């Protein structure tokens, strides 16, 4: 095999204005400054073939670094705007062409700092830093990322975020069967707020519907061919933090916080709906009140297999008086509720068992013309 002298190529682009590509990209707004440096090294060789021809072999390796600062862009409908303070990429690309075929791979690390995705009056998402560790793609159509980390990720917010958390996603890739596989999702320091407006609508859903209405085309198009949805396979999902609930549709307005000690989901596979998954959720309203859930089930086919336990400890009924008054006609002054229930489904047969204990339950009639006192006690009282 005859080898040619190795070669090197250096490509260095500094200060490239992305605004010059606005018309080519078909975007109403595009801006930012890009810099790219590629250091490529390679070599050629020739291999004799049986019919006396020669096979040209090529092997190349490139170190690639790129950055974009002050990036802004709007989607073609001029609805969503993306702004990123700085994006950097450090990686390596390899390519080989020989008698055995052609192959290539790209692997590297990406950092996206201080980003916002927004509609004119609605911030859809923002984060301080997005890091992709060892992202890869090759000629066998294998695509994946060893880790994705969002620092201070905000999702769908006006005055308060629907979700704010530090999010880590590990082992993301495309399986041989085409499924999107994720080994682990970890959400830490979650702060989530769900608000019901005075008209009874959940603000986040209302915002999403409004946005989708702006993005959906107004022109009729040919019906798309129905395709099977891409399977999703989740190994483990774990979230910790706090959920805040606020209902402005009632008077007085109701608010409550739920401390999520753990929310753990394992073994969810949309391509195998009959395979069992496990969900464990442990939470508290305060120092004494708890809500714990333990479920093993085919979550996508609950009528096939379900084994669940729900345990509520010292639920303060006076805090729920605004809802209970509508149901029973009385204002709840005091009361605690303990509930432990098991729900099982097997072969479409349902088995439910509920044990409940009511403590120190006291109510007043809503019209306040009389006072009614109800009291229950257990051995501890």
Short mmCIF file of C-alpha atoms in Angstrom, two decimals:
data_model
loop_
_atom_site.label_atom_id
_atom_site.label_comp_id
_atom_site.label_asym_id
_atom_site.label_seq_id
_atom_site.Cartn_x
_atom_site.Cartn_y
_atom_site.Cartn_z
CA UNK A 1 0.00 0.00 0.00
CA UNK A 2 1.46 3.34 -1.10
CA UNK A 3 1.01 6.32 1.23
CA UNK A 4 0.93 9.95 0.20
CA UNK A 5 2.48 12.64 2.41
CA UNK A 6 0.11 13.77 5.21
CA UNK A 7 -1.65 17.07 4.81
CA UNK A 8 -2.91 19.76 7.15
CA UNK A 9 -5.54 22.46 6.64
CA UNK A 10 -6.45 25.26 9.04
CA UNK A 11 -9.67 27.20 8.57
CA UNK A 12 -10.09 30.28 10.75
CA UNK A 13 -13.18 32.51 10.49
CA UNK A 14 -13.52 35.40 12.92
CA UNK A 15 -16.33 37.91 13.29
CA UNK A 16 -18.80 36.38 10.82
CA UNK A 17 -22.06 38.38 10.91
CA UNK A 18 -25.11 36.13 10.97
CA UNK A 19 -27.34 39.04 9.94
CA UNK A 20 -25.94 38.64 6.41
CA UNK A 21 -27.68 35.25 6.23
CA UNK A 22 -31.14 36.45 7.28
CA UNK A 23 -32.65 36.29 3.81
CA UNK A 24 -31.05 32.93 3.01
CA UNK A 25 -32.46 31.48 6.23
CA UNK A 26 -35.88 33.02 5.55
CA UNK A 27 -36.15 34.52 9.03
CA UNK A 28 -37.61 37.93 9.90
CA UNK A 29 -34.81 38.48 12.41
CA UNK A 30 -31.33 36.96 12.65
CA UNK A 31 -28.28 38.37 14.35
CA UNK A 32 -25.07 37.48 16.13
CA UNK A 33 -21.38 37.07 15.53
CA UNK A 34 -19.77 33.69 14.82
CA UNK A 35 -16.19 32.48 14.95
CA UNK A 36 -15.05 29.07 13.70
CA UNK A 37 -11.66 27.38 13.76
CA UNK A 38 -11.02 23.99 12.16
CA UNK A 39 -7.63 22.28 12.34
CA UNK A 40 -7.73 19.32 9.94
CA UNK A 41 -5.07 16.67 9.48
CA UNK A 42 -5.30 13.76 7.09
CA UNK A 43 -3.51 11.34 4.87
CA UNK A 44 -4.13 9.53 1.59
CA UNK A 45 -3.04 6.04 0.63
CA UNK A 46 -3.62 3.73 -2.30
CA UNK A 47 -4.39 0.01 -2.11
CA UNK A 48 -4.10 -2.26 -5.16
CA UNK A 49 -7.21 -4.19 -6.16
CA UNK A 50 -7.51 -7.56 -7.91
CA UNK A 51 -8.36 -6.03 -11.27
CA UNK A 52 -5.18 -3.92 -11.08
CA UNK A 53 -7.11 -0.76 -10.23
CA UNK A 54 -6.32 1.15 -7.09
CA UNK A 55 -8.49 1.97 -4.10
CA UNK A 56 -7.99 5.46 -2.74
CA UNK A 57 -8.06 5.52 1.07
CA UNK A 58 -8.66 8.71 3.00
CA UNK A 59 -8.33 9.25 6.75
CA UNK A 60 -9.01 12.65 8.31
CA UNK A 61 -9.26 14.07 11.81
CA UNK A 62 -10.29 17.61 12.70
CA UNK A 63 -10.34 19.63 15.90
CA UNK A 64 -13.27 22.03 15.76
CA UNK A 65 -14.00 25.04 17.95
CA UNK A 66 -16.83 27.46 17.32
CA UNK A 67 -18.60 30.24 19.15
CA UNK A 68 -21.57 32.51 18.58
CA UNK A 69 -22.19 35.62 20.66
CA UNK A 70 -25.29 37.80 20.96
CA UNK A 71 -27.41 35.44 18.87
CA UNK A 72 -31.01 36.44 18.13
CA UNK A 73 -33.54 34.89 15.76
CA UNK A 74 -37.28 34.83 15.14
CA UNK A 75 -39.18 31.95 13.64
CA UNK A 76 -40.59 32.40 10.11
CA UNK A 77 -44.02 33.32 11.55
CA UNK A 78 -42.44 36.10 13.61
CA UNK A 79 -43.92 34.71 16.84
CA UNK A 80 -41.11 33.11 18.87
CA UNK A 81 -37.81 34.87 19.51
CA UNK A 82 -34.62 33.12 20.65
CA UNK A 83 -31.75 35.06 22.21
CA UNK A 84 -28.47 33.54 23.46
CA UNK A 85 -25.62 35.49 25.02
CA UNK A 86 -22.94 32.95 24.08
CA UNK A 87 -22.66 29.49 22.55
CA UNK A 88 -19.41 27.53 22.36
CA UNK A 89 -18.54 24.15 20.84
CA UNK A 90 -15.35 22.15 21.35
CA UNK A 91 -15.12 18.86 19.55
CA UNK A 92 -13.45 16.47 17.18
CA UNK A 93 -14.53 14.97 13.86
CA UNK A 94 -13.07 11.89 12.15
CA UNK A 95 -13.73 10.47 8.71
CA UNK A 96 -12.41 7.40 6.91
CA UNK A 97 -12.99 6.12 3.40
CA UNK A 98 -11.53 2.80 2.29
CA UNK A 99 -12.39 -0.48 0.64
CA UNK A 100 -14.57 -1.42 3.63
CA UNK A 101 -16.76 1.65 3.18
CA UNK A 102 -17.16 5.18 4.45
CA UNK A 103 -17.64 6.22 8.05
CA UNK A 104 -17.46 9.34 10.12
CA UNK A 105 -18.10 10.52 13.64
CA UNK A 106 -18.46 13.84 15.43
CA UNK A 107 -18.08 14.17 19.17
CA UNK A 108 -17.78 17.20 21.40
CA UNK A 109 -19.09 19.46 24.15
CA UNK A 110 -21.58 22.32 23.77
CA UNK A 111 -22.28 25.19 26.17
CA UNK A 112 -25.16 27.65 25.77
CA UNK A 113 -25.11 30.54 28.23
CA UNK A 114 -27.88 32.98 29.20
CA UNK A 115 -30.59 31.92 26.78
CA UNK A 116 -34.23 32.94 26.40
CA UNK A 117 -37.00 31.59 24.20
CA UNK A 118 -39.97 33.93 24.24
CA UNK A 119 -43.17 34.99 22.59
CA UNK A 120 -43.78 38.75 22.67
CA UNK A 121 -45.48 38.79 26.08
CA UNK A 122 -44.59 35.33 27.35
CA UNK A 123 -41.24 33.89 28.35
CA UNK A 124 -41.35 30.24 27.25
CA UNK A 125 -38.00 29.10 28.59
CA UNK A 126 -34.73 30.46 29.88
CA UNK A 127 -31.57 29.14 31.46
CA UNK A 128 -28.25 30.40 32.77
CA UNK A 129 -26.24 27.59 31.17
CA UNK A 130 -26.93 24.52 29.04
CA UNK A 131 -24.10 21.99 28.86
CA UNK A 132 -23.96 19.01 26.51
CA UNK A 133 -21.23 16.57 27.52
CA UNK A 134 -19.85 14.26 24.82
CA UNK A 135 -22.51 14.67 22.16
CA UNK A 136 -21.90 12.30 19.25
CA UNK A 137 -23.15 11.47 15.78
CA UNK A 138 -21.73 8.98 13.27
CA UNK A 139 -22.30 7.39 9.87
CA UNK A 140 -24.32 4.55 11.41
CA UNK A 141 -26.93 7.19 12.33
CA UNK A 142 -26.15 6.79 15.99
CA UNK A 143 -27.00 10.01 17.76
CA UNK A 144 -26.67 10.65 21.45
CA UNK A 145 -25.47 12.73 24.36
CA UNK A 146 -23.80 11.38 27.48
CA UNK A 147 -25.19 14.20 29.60
CA UNK A 148 -27.30 17.35 29.30
CA UNK A 149 -27.42 19.82 32.16
CA UNK A 150 -29.58 22.93 32.51
CA UNK A 151 -28.67 25.39 35.26
CA UNK A 152 -31.61 27.47 36.55
CA UNK A 153 -33.99 26.31 33.83
CA UNK A 154 -37.28 28.25 33.69
CA UNK A 155 -40.27 26.97 31.76
CA UNK A 156 -43.32 28.98 30.68
CA UNK A 157 -43.52 31.97 32.95
CA UNK A 158 -45.21 35.34 33.21
CA UNK A 159 -44.79 36.68 36.74
CA UNK A 160 -43.90 33.31 38.28
CA UNK A 161 -42.40 30.26 36.54
CA UNK A 162 -44.41 27.17 35.85
CA UNK A 163 -41.16 25.37 36.63
CA UNK A 164 -37.73 26.45 37.79
CA UNK A 165 -35.11 23.78 38.41
CA UNK A 166 -31.64 22.44 37.77
CA UNK A 167 -32.09 19.60 35.31
CA UNK A 168 -29.65 16.83 34.37
CA UNK A 169 -30.36 14.29 31.62
CA UNK A 170 -27.96 11.39 31.14
CA UNK A 171 -27.50 8.73 28.50
CA UNK A 172 -29.64 10.17 25.71
CA UNK A 173 -29.55 8.27 22.44
CA UNK A 174 -31.39 6.60 19.60
CA UNK A 175 -31.86 2.86 20.11
CA UNK A 176 -31.51 0.35 17.23
CA UNK A 177 -35.33 0.14 17.07
CA UNK A 178 -35.56 3.90 16.58
CA UNK A 179 -36.70 4.69 20.12
CA UNK A 180 -35.45 7.74 21.98
CA UNK A 181 -33.80 6.27 25.06
CA UNK A 182 -32.90 8.19 28.21
CA UNK A 183 -31.07 6.47 31.04
CA UNK A 184 -31.71 9.04 33.77
CA UNK A 185 -33.44 12.38 34.38
CA UNK A 186 -32.70 14.24 37.60
CA UNK A 187 -34.55 17.42 38.55
CA UNK A 188 -33.28 19.21 41.65
CA UNK A 189 -34.42 22.35 43.48
CA UNK A 190 -37.71 22.39 41.58
CA UNK A 191 -40.07 25.30 42.15
CA UNK A 192 -43.30 24.90 40.21
CA UNK A 193 -46.38 27.11 40.35
CA UNK A 194 -49.82 26.19 38.99
CA UNK A 195 -52.28 29.09 38.88
CA UNK A 196 -56.02 28.85 38.22
CA UNK A 197 -57.39 32.19 37.02
CA UNK A 198 -60.59 33.86 38.18
CA UNK A 199 -62.34 32.40 35.11
CA UNK A 200 -61.32 28.86 36.14
CA UNK A 201 -58.63 28.36 33.48
CA UNK A 202 -55.15 27.11 34.26
CA UNK A 203 -52.89 29.93 33.12
CA UNK A 204 -50.15 27.68 31.71
CA UNK A 205 -52.60 25.74 29.50
CA UNK A 206 -54.19 28.99 28.36
CA UNK A 207 -50.77 30.37 27.40
CA UNK A 208 -49.84 27.20 25.49
CA UNK A 209 -53.12 27.18 23.56
CA UNK A 210 -52.67 30.84 22.68
CA UNK A 211 -49.13 30.24 21.45
CA UNK A 212 -50.08 27.16 19.42
CA UNK A 213 -52.88 29.14 17.79
CA UNK A 214 -50.31 31.64 16.54
CA UNK A 215 -47.94 28.97 15.25
CA UNK A 216 -50.49 26.79 13.45
CA UNK A 217 -50.86 27.64 9.77
CA UNK A 218 -54.05 29.31 8.57
CA UNK A 219 -53.86 27.76 5.11
CA UNK A 220 -55.27 24.37 4.26
CA UNK A 221 -52.69 21.73 3.48
CA UNK A 222 -52.69 18.19 2.28
CA UNK A 223 -53.42 15.73 5.08
CA UNK A 224 -50.19 14.27 6.38
CA UNK A 225 -49.61 10.57 6.14
CA UNK A 226 -50.21 8.92 9.48
CA UNK A 227 -46.98 7.61 10.99
CA UNK A 228 -46.28 5.70 14.15
CA UNK A 229 -45.13 7.93 17.01
CA UNK A 230 -41.48 7.67 17.98
CA UNK A 231 -41.10 5.30 20.95
CA UNK A 232 -39.72 6.82 24.15
CA UNK A 233 -37.85 4.73 26.70
CA UNK A 234 -37.10 6.23 30.15
CA UNK A 235 -34.86 4.38 32.57
CA UNK A 236 -35.21 6.54 35.67
CA UNK A 237 -36.79 9.93 36.40
CA UNK A 238 -36.31 11.58 39.79
CA UNK A 239 -37.54 15.05 40.78
CA UNK A 240 -37.28 16.90 44.10
CA UNK A 241 -38.58 20.33 45.01
CA UNK A 242 -41.74 22.28 45.73
CA UNK A 243 -45.10 22.57 43.96
CA UNK A 244 -47.16 25.72 44.62
CA UNK A 245 -50.88 25.70 43.85
CA UNK A 246 -52.99 28.86 43.68
CA UNK A 247 -56.72 28.96 42.88
CA UNK A 248 -58.06 32.45 42.18
CA UNK A 249 -61.41 31.18 40.91
CA UNK A 250 -62.83 30.89 44.42
CA UNK A 251 -63.37 33.34 47.30
CA UNK A 252 -61.28 33.58 49.32
CA UNK A 253 -58.46 32.53 46.99
CA UNK A 254 -56.82 29.25 47.93
CA UNK A 255 -53.08 28.58 47.98
CA UNK A 256 -51.06 25.61 49.16
CA UNK A 257 -47.48 24.39 48.80
CA UNK A 258 -46.50 20.75 48.44
CA UNK A 259 -42.95 19.71 49.28
CA UNK A 260 -41.88 16.95 46.88
CA UNK A 261 -39.32 14.87 48.76
CA UNK A 262 -39.08 12.44 45.87
CA UNK A 263 -40.90 11.70 42.65
CA UNK A 264 -39.32 8.63 41.10
CA UNK A 265 -40.45 6.90 37.92
CA UNK A 266 -38.63 3.86 36.51
CA UNK A 267 -39.05 1.64 33.49
CA UNK A 268 -41.40 3.57 31.18
CA UNK A 269 -41.36 2.32 27.58
CA UNK A 270 -44.03 3.53 25.15
CA UNK A 271 -43.03 0.78 22.70
CA UNK A 272 -43.89 -1.87 25.32
CA UNK A 273 -47.07 -0.61 27.03
CA UNK A 274 -47.59 -3.98 28.75
CA UNK A 275 -44.27 -3.77 30.60
CA UNK A 276 -44.59 -2.67 34.26
CA UNK A 277 -43.31 0.65 35.57
CA UNK A 278 -42.82 1.85 39.12
CA UNK A 279 -43.81 5.24 40.52
CA UNK A 280 -42.91 6.33 44.06
CA UNK A 281 -43.89 9.80 45.26
CA UNK A 282 -43.33 11.10 48.78
CA UNK A 283 -44.51 14.59 49.71
CA UNK A 284 -45.59 16.76 52.63
CA UNK A 285 -47.80 19.78 53.18
CA UNK A 286 -46.14 20.72 56.47
CA UNK A 287 -44.27 19.10 59.36
CA UNK A 288 -47.06 16.61 60.08
CA UNK A 289 -49.19 16.27 56.92
CA UNK A 290 -48.01 13.79 54.30
CA UNK A 291 -49.13 12.32 50.99
CA UNK A 292 -47.27 9.20 49.82
CA UNK A 293 -47.94 7.18 46.67
CA UNK A 294 -46.44 3.84 45.64
CA UNK A 295 -47.50 2.39 42.28
CA UNK A 296 -46.39 -0.58 40.22
CA UNK A 297 -48.36 -0.72 37.00
CA UNK A 298 -48.46 -0.88 33.26
CA UNK A 299 -48.89 2.89 33.24
CA UNK A 300 -49.94 2.97 29.59
CA UNK A 301 -52.51 0.22 30.14
CA UNK A 302 -53.85 0.73 33.66
CA UNK A 303 -56.77 -1.65 33.10
CA UNK A 304 -54.30 -4.51 32.63
CA UNK A 305 -52.12 -4.31 35.71
CA UNK A 306 -52.11 -1.94 38.69
CA UNK A 307 -50.94 -2.32 42.27
CA UNK A 308 -50.99 0.97 44.16
CA UNK A 309 -50.98 2.29 47.70
CA UNK A 310 -51.96 5.85 48.59
CA UNK A 311 -51.42 7.08 52.12
CA UNK A 312 -52.55 10.45 53.45
CA UNK A 313 -51.53 11.42 56.98
CA UNK A 314 -53.03 14.28 59.03
CA UNK A 315 -54.54 16.15 56.10
CA UNK A 316 -55.75 19.52 57.52
CA UNK A 317 -59.39 19.80 56.43
CA UNK A 318 -59.76 23.39 57.62
CA UNK A 319 -57.43 24.49 54.82
CA UNK A 320 -59.80 22.84 52.34
CA UNK A 321 -62.92 24.43 53.84
CA UNK A 322 -63.48 26.67 50.83
CA UNK A 323 -64.00 23.53 48.70
CA UNK A 324 -65.76 21.38 51.31
CA UNK A 325 -68.29 24.11 52.07
CA UNK A 326 -69.65 23.86 48.53
CA UNK A 327 -70.04 20.10 48.90
CA UNK A 328 -71.50 19.77 52.44
CA UNK A 329 -72.87 23.25 53.17
CA UNK A 330 -70.71 23.74 56.24
CA UNK A 331 -67.53 25.65 56.98
CA UNK A 332 -64.85 23.34 58.36
CA UNK A 333 -63.22 24.89 61.42
CA UNK A 334 -60.93 22.02 62.43
CA UNK A 335 -60.26 18.47 61.39
CA UNK A 336 -57.60 16.01 60.30
CA UNK A 337 -58.02 13.12 57.90
CA UNK A 338 -55.93 9.95 57.59
CA UNK A 339 -56.53 7.74 54.57
CA UNK A 340 -54.78 4.59 53.43
CA UNK A 341 -56.07 2.99 50.27
CA UNK A 342 -54.96 0.16 48.03
CA UNK A 343 -56.13 -0.12 44.45
CA UNK A 344 -55.36 -3.23 42.44
CA UNK A 345 -56.23 -4.20 38.90
CA UNK A 346 -55.44 -7.59 37.40
CA UNK A 347 -57.00 -9.08 34.30
CA UNK A 348 -59.44 -6.13 34.25
CA UNK A 349 -60.66 -6.98 37.77
CA UNK A 350 -60.72 -4.03 40.19
CA UNK A 351 -60.08 -4.41 43.93
CA UNK A 352 -60.26 -1.31 46.14
CA UNK A 353 -59.74 -1.05 49.88
CA UNK A 354 -59.98 2.26 51.78
CA UNK A 355 -59.34 2.88 55.50
CA UNK A 356 -60.11 6.37 56.78
CA UNK A 357 -59.82 8.06 60.18
CA UNK A 358 -61.30 11.48 60.99
CA UNK A 359 -59.98 13.46 63.98
CA UNK A 360 -61.32 16.55 65.78
CA UNK A 361 -63.74 17.46 63.03
CA UNK A 362 -65.66 20.67 63.75
CA UNK A 363 -67.90 22.61 61.35
CA UNK A 364 -70.17 25.67 61.34
CA UNK A 365 -73.23 26.09 59.12
CA UNK A 366 -72.55 28.39 56.19
CA UNK A 367 -75.43 30.71 57.16
CA UNK A 368 -74.00 30.95 60.72
CA UNK A 369 -77.53 30.74 62.23
CA UNK A 370 -76.49 27.80 64.32
CA UNK A 371 -73.34 26.04 65.43
CA UNK A 372 -72.79 22.37 64.76
CA UNK A 373 -69.96 20.49 66.39
CA UNK A 374 -68.80 17.12 65.13
CA UNK A 375 -65.98 15.32 66.88
CA UNK A 376 -64.29 12.02 66.35
CA UNK A 377 -61.55 10.55 68.46
CA UNK A 378 -59.16 7.66 68.36
CA UNK A 379 -57.17 5.94 71.06
CA UNK A 380 -54.60 8.67 71.09
CA UNK A 381 -57.12 11.40 71.94
#
